Structure formats: C-alpha cells, structure tokens
Short mmCIF file of N, CA and C in Angstrom, two decimals:
data_model
loop_
_atom_site.label_atom_id
_atom_site.label_comp_id
_atom_site.label_asym_id
_atom_site.label_seq_id
_atom_site.Cartn_x
_atom_site.Cartn_y
_atom_site.Cartn_z
N MET S 920 105.48 82.91 97.54
CA MET S 920 105.13 84.32 97.44
C MET S 920 104.71 84.65 96.01
N LYS S 921 105.35 84.02 95.02
CA LYS S 921 104.99 84.30 93.63
C LYS S 921 103.56 83.88 93.33
N GLN S 922 103.12 82.77 93.94
CA GLN S 922 101.75 82.32 93.72
C GLN S 922 100.75 83.35 94.24
N VAL S 923 101.02 83.87 95.40
CA VAL S 923 100.12 84.83 96.02
C VAL S 923 100.23 86.19 95.34
N ALA S 924 101.44 86.61 95.03
CA ALA S 924 101.66 87.92 94.44
C ALA S 924 101.10 88.01 93.02
N GLY S 925 101.03 86.90 92.32
CA GLY S 925 100.48 86.91 90.96
C GLY S 925 99.03 87.35 90.95
N THR S 926 98.22 86.79 91.82
CA THR S 926 96.82 87.21 91.89
C THR S 926 96.70 88.62 92.46
N LEU S 927 97.61 88.97 93.34
CA LEU S 927 97.60 90.32 93.91
C LEU S 927 97.82 91.36 92.83
N ARG S 928 98.79 91.14 91.96
CA ARG S 928 99.08 92.08 90.88
C ARG S 928 97.86 92.26 89.97
N LEU S 929 97.24 91.15 89.62
CA LEU S 929 96.07 91.20 88.76
C LEU S 929 94.92 91.95 89.45
N ASP S 930 94.67 91.63 90.71
CA ASP S 930 93.60 92.29 91.46
C ASP S 930 93.85 93.79 91.57
N LEU S 931 95.08 94.17 91.86
CA LEU S 931 95.39 95.60 91.99
C LEU S 931 95.31 96.33 90.65
N ALA S 932 95.70 95.67 89.57
CA ALA S 932 95.60 96.28 88.25
C ALA S 932 94.13 96.52 87.89
N GLN S 933 93.29 95.53 88.17
CA GLN S 933 91.86 95.69 87.92
C GLN S 933 91.27 96.78 88.80
N PHE S 934 91.72 96.84 90.05
CA PHE S 934 91.24 97.87 90.98
C PHE S 934 91.57 99.26 90.46
N ARG S 935 92.80 99.46 90.03
CA ARG S 935 93.21 100.79 89.56
C ARG S 935 92.44 101.19 88.29
N GLU S 936 92.21 100.22 87.43
CA GLU S 936 91.44 100.50 86.22
C GLU S 936 90.00 100.86 86.57
N LEU S 937 89.39 100.10 87.46
CA LEU S 937 88.01 100.40 87.88
C LEU S 937 87.94 101.71 88.65
N GLN S 938 88.95 101.98 89.44
CA GLN S 938 88.98 103.22 90.22
C GLN S 938 88.98 104.43 89.28
N ALA S 939 89.78 104.34 88.23
CA ALA S 939 89.81 105.43 87.26
C ALA S 939 88.47 105.56 86.55
N PHE S 940 87.87 104.43 86.20
CA PHE S 940 86.56 104.44 85.54
C PHE S 940 85.48 104.97 86.47
N ALA S 941 85.54 104.60 87.74
CA ALA S 941 84.51 104.98 88.71
C ALA S 941 84.47 106.48 88.96
N GLN S 942 85.55 107.16 88.68
CA GLN S 942 85.56 108.62 88.86
C GLN S 942 84.58 109.30 87.91
N PHE S 943 84.34 108.68 86.77
CA PHE S 943 83.48 109.29 85.76
C PHE S 943 82.04 108.80 85.82
N GLY S 944 81.82 107.64 86.40
CA GLY S 944 80.47 107.09 86.46
C GLY S 944 79.99 106.96 87.88
N SER S 945 78.72 107.21 88.10
CA SER S 945 78.18 107.13 89.46
C SER S 945 77.42 105.84 89.70
N ASP S 946 76.85 105.24 88.66
CA ASP S 946 76.10 104.01 88.81
C ASP S 946 77.01 102.81 88.62
N LEU S 947 77.37 102.18 89.73
CA LEU S 947 78.23 101.01 89.68
C LEU S 947 77.46 99.82 90.18
N ASP S 948 77.58 98.69 89.49
CA ASP S 948 76.89 97.49 89.95
C ASP S 948 77.60 96.92 91.18
N LYS S 949 76.95 95.95 91.83
CA LYS S 949 77.49 95.38 93.07
C LYS S 949 78.85 94.73 92.87
N ALA S 950 79.05 94.05 91.75
CA ALA S 950 80.33 93.39 91.50
C ALA S 950 81.46 94.41 91.38
N THR S 951 81.19 95.51 90.73
CA THR S 951 82.20 96.56 90.59
C THR S 951 82.49 97.20 91.93
N GLN S 952 81.45 97.46 92.71
CA GLN S 952 81.64 98.03 94.05
C GLN S 952 82.46 97.08 94.93
N ALA S 953 82.17 95.78 94.84
CA ALA S 953 82.91 94.79 95.64
C ALA S 953 84.37 94.75 95.21
N GLN S 954 84.62 94.84 93.92
CA GLN S 954 86.00 94.81 93.44
C GLN S 954 86.76 96.06 93.87
N LEU S 955 86.11 97.21 93.85
CA LEU S 955 86.73 98.44 94.34
C LEU S 955 87.04 98.34 95.83
N ALA S 956 86.10 97.80 96.59
CA ALA S 956 86.31 97.66 98.04
C ALA S 956 87.46 96.70 98.33
N ARG S 957 87.55 95.60 97.58
CA ARG S 957 88.65 94.66 97.79
C ARG S 957 89.98 95.31 97.43
N GLY S 958 90.00 96.09 96.38
CA GLY S 958 91.22 96.79 96.00
C GLY S 958 91.69 97.75 97.07
N GLN S 959 90.75 98.43 97.72
CA GLN S 959 91.12 99.33 98.82
C GLN S 959 91.73 98.55 99.97
N ARG S 960 91.16 97.39 100.26
CA ARG S 960 91.70 96.56 101.35
C ARG S 960 93.07 96.00 100.99
N LEU S 961 93.23 95.57 99.74
CA LEU S 961 94.54 95.07 99.30
C LEU S 961 95.61 96.16 99.41
N THR S 962 95.25 97.36 99.02
CA THR S 962 96.18 98.48 99.13
C THR S 962 96.55 98.73 100.58
N GLU S 963 95.58 98.61 101.46
CA GLU S 963 95.81 98.86 102.89
C GLU S 963 96.72 97.79 103.50
N ILE S 964 96.54 96.52 103.12
CA ILE S 964 97.39 95.48 103.72
C ILE S 964 98.82 95.54 103.24
N LEU S 965 99.05 96.19 102.10
CA LEU S 965 100.42 96.29 101.60
C LEU S 965 101.24 97.34 102.33
N LYS S 966 100.61 98.16 103.12
CA LYS S 966 101.33 99.20 103.85
C LYS S 966 102.02 98.58 105.05
N GLN S 967 103.31 98.88 105.21
CA GLN S 967 104.08 98.41 106.35
C GLN S 967 104.73 99.60 107.02
N PRO S 968 104.84 99.55 108.35
CA PRO S 968 105.55 100.63 109.03
C PRO S 968 107.02 100.66 108.59
N GLN S 969 107.58 101.85 108.54
CA GLN S 969 108.97 102.00 108.12
C GLN S 969 109.90 101.31 109.11
N TYR S 970 110.91 100.66 108.62
CA TYR S 970 111.94 99.96 109.40
C TYR S 970 111.37 98.79 110.20
N GLN S 971 110.25 98.24 109.78
CA GLN S 971 109.66 97.07 110.43
C GLN S 971 109.29 96.04 109.36
N PRO S 972 110.29 95.42 108.76
CA PRO S 972 109.99 94.45 107.70
C PRO S 972 109.23 93.24 108.27
N MET S 973 108.38 92.68 107.43
CA MET S 973 107.58 91.53 107.83
C MET S 973 108.17 90.28 107.18
N ASP S 974 108.20 89.18 107.94
CA ASP S 974 108.68 87.91 107.40
C ASP S 974 107.84 87.52 106.19
N VAL S 975 108.46 86.83 105.24
CA VAL S 975 107.78 86.45 104.00
C VAL S 975 106.56 85.58 104.29
N GLU S 976 106.68 84.63 105.20
CA GLU S 976 105.55 83.75 105.49
C GLU S 976 104.35 84.52 106.06
N LYS S 977 104.64 85.57 106.80
CA LYS S 977 103.55 86.41 107.34
C LYS S 977 102.93 87.23 106.22
N GLN S 978 103.76 87.72 105.30
CA GLN S 978 103.24 88.45 104.15
C GLN S 978 102.33 87.55 103.32
N VAL S 979 102.77 86.32 103.11
CA VAL S 979 101.97 85.36 102.34
C VAL S 979 100.62 85.14 103.02
N LEU S 980 100.62 84.95 104.33
CA LEU S 980 99.39 84.73 105.08
C LEU S 980 98.43 85.90 104.91
N VAL S 981 98.92 87.11 105.11
CA VAL S 981 98.07 88.29 105.06
C VAL S 981 97.56 88.55 103.64
N ILE S 982 98.45 88.45 102.66
CA ILE S 982 98.04 88.69 101.27
C ILE S 982 97.06 87.61 100.81
N TRP S 983 97.32 86.37 101.16
CA TRP S 983 96.43 85.28 100.77
C TRP S 983 95.05 85.48 101.38
N SER S 984 95.00 85.91 102.64
CA SER S 984 93.69 86.13 103.27
C SER S 984 92.91 87.23 102.55
N ALA S 985 93.60 88.28 102.11
CA ALA S 985 92.92 89.38 101.43
C ALA S 985 92.50 89.01 100.01
N THR S 986 93.38 88.33 99.28
CA THR S 986 93.05 87.99 97.90
C THR S 986 91.98 86.90 97.81
N ASN S 987 91.77 86.17 98.88
CA ASN S 987 90.75 85.13 98.89
C ASN S 987 89.47 85.55 99.60
N GLY S 988 89.33 86.84 99.84
CA GLY S 988 88.06 87.38 100.32
C GLY S 988 87.83 87.37 101.81
N TYR S 989 88.81 87.01 102.61
CA TYR S 989 88.61 86.95 104.05
C TYR S 989 88.59 88.33 104.71
N THR S 990 88.98 89.37 103.97
CA THR S 990 88.93 90.72 104.53
C THR S 990 87.80 91.55 103.92
N ASP S 991 87.01 90.95 103.04
CA ASP S 991 85.98 91.71 102.34
C ASP S 991 84.94 92.33 103.28
N ASP S 992 84.69 91.70 104.42
CA ASP S 992 83.68 92.24 105.34
C ASP S 992 84.30 93.06 106.47
N ILE S 993 85.59 93.32 106.40
CA ILE S 993 86.27 94.13 107.42
C ILE S 993 86.31 95.58 106.94
N ALA S 994 85.95 96.49 107.83
CA ALA S 994 86.01 97.91 107.49
C ALA S 994 87.46 98.30 107.19
N ILE S 995 87.64 99.18 106.23
CA ILE S 995 88.99 99.56 105.80
C ILE S 995 89.81 100.11 106.96
N GLU S 996 89.17 100.88 107.85
CA GLU S 996 89.90 101.43 108.98
C GLU S 996 90.30 100.36 110.01
N ASP S 997 89.71 99.15 109.91
CA ASP S 997 90.04 98.06 110.83
C ASP S 997 91.02 97.05 110.24
N ILE S 998 91.44 97.25 109.00
CA ILE S 998 92.32 96.28 108.34
C ILE S 998 93.63 96.10 109.10
N ARG S 999 94.24 97.18 109.56
CA ARG S 999 95.51 97.09 110.32
C ARG S 999 95.33 96.25 111.58
N ARG S 1000 94.27 96.52 112.30
CA ARG S 1000 94.00 95.79 113.54
C ARG S 1000 93.72 94.32 113.22
N PHE S 1001 92.98 94.06 112.15
CA PHE S 1001 92.70 92.71 111.71
C PHE S 1001 94.01 91.98 111.40
N GLU S 1002 94.88 92.63 110.64
CA GLU S 1002 96.16 92.03 110.26
C GLU S 1002 97.01 91.70 111.48
N THR S 1003 97.12 92.63 112.40
CA THR S 1003 97.91 92.42 113.62
C THR S 1003 97.33 91.28 114.45
N SER S 1004 96.02 91.28 114.61
CA SER S 1004 95.37 90.23 115.40
C SER S 1004 95.51 88.87 114.73
N LEU S 1005 95.38 88.83 113.41
CA LEU S 1005 95.54 87.57 112.68
C LEU S 1005 96.94 87.00 112.88
N LEU S 1006 97.95 87.84 112.75
CA LEU S 1006 99.32 87.37 112.92
C LEU S 1006 99.57 86.85 114.33
N LYS S 1007 99.06 87.55 115.33
CA LYS S 1007 99.22 87.08 116.72
C LYS S 1007 98.50 85.76 116.92
N PHE S 1008 97.29 85.64 116.35
CA PHE S 1008 96.52 84.42 116.47
C PHE S 1008 97.27 83.24 115.88
N VAL S 1009 97.80 83.42 114.68
CA VAL S 1009 98.52 82.32 114.00
C VAL S 1009 99.82 81.99 114.73
N GLU S 1010 100.55 83.01 115.18
CA GLU S 1010 101.79 82.77 115.91
C GLU S 1010 101.54 82.00 117.20
N ASN S 1011 100.44 82.27 117.87
CA ASN S 1011 100.15 81.63 119.15
C ASN S 1011 99.47 80.27 119.01
N SER S 1012 98.56 80.13 118.07
CA SER S 1012 97.78 78.89 118.01
C SER S 1012 98.14 77.96 116.85
N HIS S 1013 98.79 78.48 115.80
CA HIS S 1013 99.15 77.66 114.64
C HIS S 1013 100.54 78.01 114.11
N PRO S 1014 101.56 77.98 114.94
CA PRO S 1014 102.89 78.37 114.45
C PRO S 1014 103.43 77.43 113.37
N GLY S 1015 102.95 76.22 113.35
CA GLY S 1015 103.40 75.26 112.34
C GLY S 1015 103.02 75.67 110.93
N LEU S 1016 101.91 76.40 110.80
CA LEU S 1016 101.48 76.84 109.48
C LEU S 1016 102.48 77.83 108.89
N LEU S 1017 102.94 78.76 109.70
CA LEU S 1017 103.94 79.71 109.21
C LEU S 1017 105.24 79.00 108.86
N ALA S 1018 105.61 78.02 109.66
CA ALA S 1018 106.82 77.24 109.38
C ALA S 1018 106.67 76.46 108.07
N ASP S 1019 105.48 75.89 107.84
CA ASP S 1019 105.23 75.16 106.60
C ASP S 1019 105.35 76.08 105.38
N ILE S 1020 104.77 77.28 105.49
CA ILE S 1020 104.84 78.24 104.38
C ILE S 1020 106.30 78.60 104.10
N ARG S 1021 107.06 78.83 105.19
CA ARG S 1021 108.47 79.20 105.04
C ARG S 1021 109.27 78.05 104.43
N ASP S 1022 109.02 76.82 104.88
CA ASP S 1022 109.81 75.68 104.43
C ASP S 1022 109.42 75.21 103.02
N GLN S 1023 108.13 75.18 102.74
CA GLN S 1023 107.66 74.68 101.43
C GLN S 1023 107.91 75.67 100.30
N LYS S 1024 107.86 76.96 100.62
CA LYS S 1024 108.06 78.02 99.64
C LYS S 1024 107.02 78.00 98.51
N SER S 1025 105.90 77.35 98.75
CA SER S 1025 104.77 77.38 97.81
C SER S 1025 103.51 77.00 98.59
N ILE S 1026 102.38 77.34 98.02
CA ILE S 1026 101.11 77.04 98.67
C ILE S 1026 100.64 75.68 98.16
N THR S 1027 100.90 74.64 98.95
CA THR S 1027 100.45 73.30 98.61
C THR S 1027 98.99 73.15 99.02
N GLU S 1028 98.38 72.06 98.64
CA GLU S 1028 96.98 71.82 99.02
C GLU S 1028 96.83 71.73 100.54
N ASP S 1029 97.82 71.12 101.21
CA ASP S 1029 97.77 71.03 102.68
C ASP S 1029 97.87 72.41 103.32
N ILE S 1030 98.75 73.25 102.80
CA ILE S 1030 98.90 74.61 103.34
C ILE S 1030 97.63 75.41 103.05
N LYS S 1031 97.07 75.25 101.86
CA LYS S 1031 95.83 75.96 101.52
C LYS S 1031 94.71 75.56 102.47
N ALA S 1032 94.60 74.26 102.76
CA ALA S 1032 93.58 73.79 103.70
C ALA S 1032 93.84 74.36 105.09
N GLY S 1033 95.12 74.40 105.50
CA GLY S 1033 95.47 74.98 106.79
C GLY S 1033 95.14 76.46 106.86
N LEU S 1034 95.43 77.19 105.78
CA LEU S 1034 95.11 78.62 105.73
C LEU S 1034 93.61 78.84 105.86
N LYS S 1035 92.84 78.06 105.12
CA LYS S 1035 91.37 78.19 105.18
C LYS S 1035 90.87 77.93 106.59
N GLN S 1036 91.36 76.87 107.22
CA GLN S 1036 90.90 76.52 108.57
C GLN S 1036 91.29 77.60 109.58
N VAL S 1037 92.52 78.06 109.51
CA VAL S 1037 93.00 79.09 110.43
C VAL S 1037 92.19 80.37 110.26
N LEU S 1038 91.94 80.75 109.02
CA LEU S 1038 91.20 81.99 108.78
C LEU S 1038 89.74 81.87 109.19
N GLU S 1039 89.14 80.70 109.02
CA GLU S 1039 87.76 80.51 109.47
C GLU S 1039 87.69 80.56 111.00
N ASP S 1040 88.65 79.93 111.67
CA ASP S 1040 88.71 79.98 113.14
C ASP S 1040 88.92 81.41 113.62
N PHE S 1041 89.84 82.10 112.99
CA PHE S 1041 90.14 83.47 113.40
C PHE S 1041 88.95 84.39 113.15
N LYS S 1042 88.32 84.25 111.98
CA LYS S 1042 87.18 85.11 111.66
C LYS S 1042 86.03 84.89 112.64
N ALA S 1043 85.81 83.65 113.08
CA ALA S 1043 84.77 83.39 114.07
C ALA S 1043 85.11 84.11 115.38
N ASP S 1044 86.36 84.02 115.78
CA ASP S 1044 86.82 84.70 117.00
C ASP S 1044 86.75 86.21 116.82
N TRP S 1045 87.17 86.71 115.66
CA TRP S 1045 87.15 88.15 115.35
C TRP S 1045 85.71 88.68 115.38
N SER S 1046 84.78 87.92 114.79
CA SER S 1046 83.38 88.35 114.78
C SER S 1046 82.82 88.43 116.20
N ASN S 1047 83.18 87.46 117.03
CA ASN S 1047 82.71 87.48 118.42
C ASN S 1047 83.28 88.67 119.16
N GLN S 1048 84.56 88.98 118.95
CA GLN S 1048 85.18 90.13 119.60
C GLN S 1048 84.54 91.42 119.14
N SER S 1049 84.28 91.54 117.86
CA SER S 1049 83.71 92.76 117.31
C SER S 1049 82.27 92.97 117.77
N SER S 1050 81.50 91.88 117.88
CA SER S 1050 80.10 92.03 118.26
C SER S 1050 79.93 92.27 119.76
N THR S 1051 80.90 91.84 120.58
CA THR S 1051 80.79 92.06 122.02
C THR S 1051 81.54 93.29 122.49
N ALA S 1052 82.23 93.95 121.57
CA ALA S 1052 82.99 95.15 121.95
C ALA S 1052 82.03 96.27 122.31
N THR S 1053 82.39 97.02 123.33
CA THR S 1053 81.58 98.13 123.79
C THR S 1053 82.30 99.42 123.46
N ASP S 1054 81.52 100.41 123.06
CA ASP S 1054 82.09 101.71 122.74
C ASP S 1054 82.18 102.52 124.02
N PHE S 1055 83.40 102.70 124.52
CA PHE S 1055 83.61 103.45 125.75
C PHE S 1055 83.93 104.91 125.48
N THR S 1056 83.95 105.31 124.24
CA THR S 1056 84.35 106.68 123.93
C THR S 1056 83.30 107.69 124.35
N ALA S 1057 82.04 107.28 124.47
CA ALA S 1057 80.99 108.22 124.83
C ALA S 1057 80.97 108.50 126.33
N ALA S 1058 81.44 107.54 127.14
CA ALA S 1058 81.42 107.71 128.59
C ALA S 1058 82.63 108.52 129.04
N PRO S 1059 82.46 109.40 130.02
CA PRO S 1059 83.61 110.16 130.52
C PRO S 1059 84.60 109.23 131.22
N ALA S 1060 85.87 109.58 131.13
CA ALA S 1060 86.92 108.74 131.72
C ALA S 1060 86.82 108.74 133.24
N HIS S 1061 86.55 109.90 133.83
CA HIS S 1061 86.44 110.02 135.28
C HIS S 1061 85.16 110.77 135.60
N PRO S 1062 84.07 110.07 135.98
CA PRO S 1062 82.80 110.74 136.21
C PRO S 1062 82.88 111.84 137.29
N ALA S 1063 83.66 111.62 138.33
CA ALA S 1063 83.76 112.62 139.40
C ALA S 1063 84.40 113.90 138.87
N THR S 1064 85.41 113.75 138.04
CA THR S 1064 86.10 114.91 137.46
C THR S 1064 85.15 115.66 136.55
N SER S 1065 84.35 114.94 135.77
CA SER S 1065 83.42 115.57 134.84
C SER S 1065 82.31 116.30 135.61
N ALA S 1066 81.84 115.71 136.72
CA ALA S 1066 80.80 116.35 137.52
C ALA S 1066 81.35 117.60 138.18
N ALA S 1067 82.58 117.56 138.68
CA ALA S 1067 83.19 118.71 139.31
C ALA S 1067 83.40 119.83 138.30
N ALA S 1068 83.77 119.48 137.10
CA ALA S 1068 84.00 120.48 136.05
C ALA S 1068 82.69 121.13 135.65
N ALA S 1069 81.58 120.35 135.71
CA ALA S 1069 80.30 120.88 135.31
C ALA S 1069 79.77 121.89 136.31
N THR S 1070 80.14 121.74 137.60
CA THR S 1070 79.65 122.65 138.63
C THR S 1070 80.44 123.93 138.70
N ASP S 1071 81.61 123.97 138.10
CA ASP S 1071 82.44 125.18 138.13
C ASP S 1071 81.94 126.25 137.24
#
C-alpha cells in the first residue's frame, strides 16, 4: 500500500496545486488538462461509502489502476461503476491476484505484470460493454400507458 500511496500523494498534491492555478488562468496546455483530469479521477476513487470499508488489496488494485492511467479515459461520473465492475471482474476471474497482493504486501514485478494484464483484459471488456450499451432513457417504460395518457 505504501508503494501505491506514495505516488498517489504526489499526484494529488500536484493536482491541488494545478487546480488552484487553473482558477486564475484559462489557457491550459494538454498536459495540464490531463493532470487535472487524473486528479479528479483519483479524488473520486478515494471516496468510499460510509460503514463499508474496502479490503487493502482491493484498495491497492483500484489506486494502482488510477495512478497508472487506466482510468484516464473513463468519464468522472462513471468512475464508481468502473471501480465496482473492476473489483467484480478480478474477484471472479483473477482471485489469485488479490491474494498475491494481500500475501506479498508489496507490488513485485510478477504482481505488476498481473495487474497490467488484468486491467488490459478488463478495459477491453469494459470498452465493449460501453460501446454496445443502449440508452433506454429516451424510450417510454410502457408504450401503452404513454399512448393512453396522451389521448386523455
């Protein structure tokens, strides 16, 4: 956790500094915009529901994925869903990785390779789910009810 949290602290400190600077300036280069966006995502992943503590190995997985850029292309409002889906994916298809993180208590080269592979597999699956998702919010829930209401 210390390995992952060290980069997290640095990233968040830079984010807060840039955020304060960005309030005064409107022209920001792409690197600054990307760093601000990553800081917003890091802040979002640190939020946990009250009375629902997360296991350390799961925290390491989620924080490592964010600090290594795997959440950079995820919309901020989708970060929670991404985090939940990632944890379910790893628990179901790669439970050994979480056990390794818990047992080793550090990110070894083998664990880092496992994290990269798991996140690449998950991101491919996540991208497919996101691109095939249909927006059902525009369609009425019950067409007959909507037609009857329209004639009244």
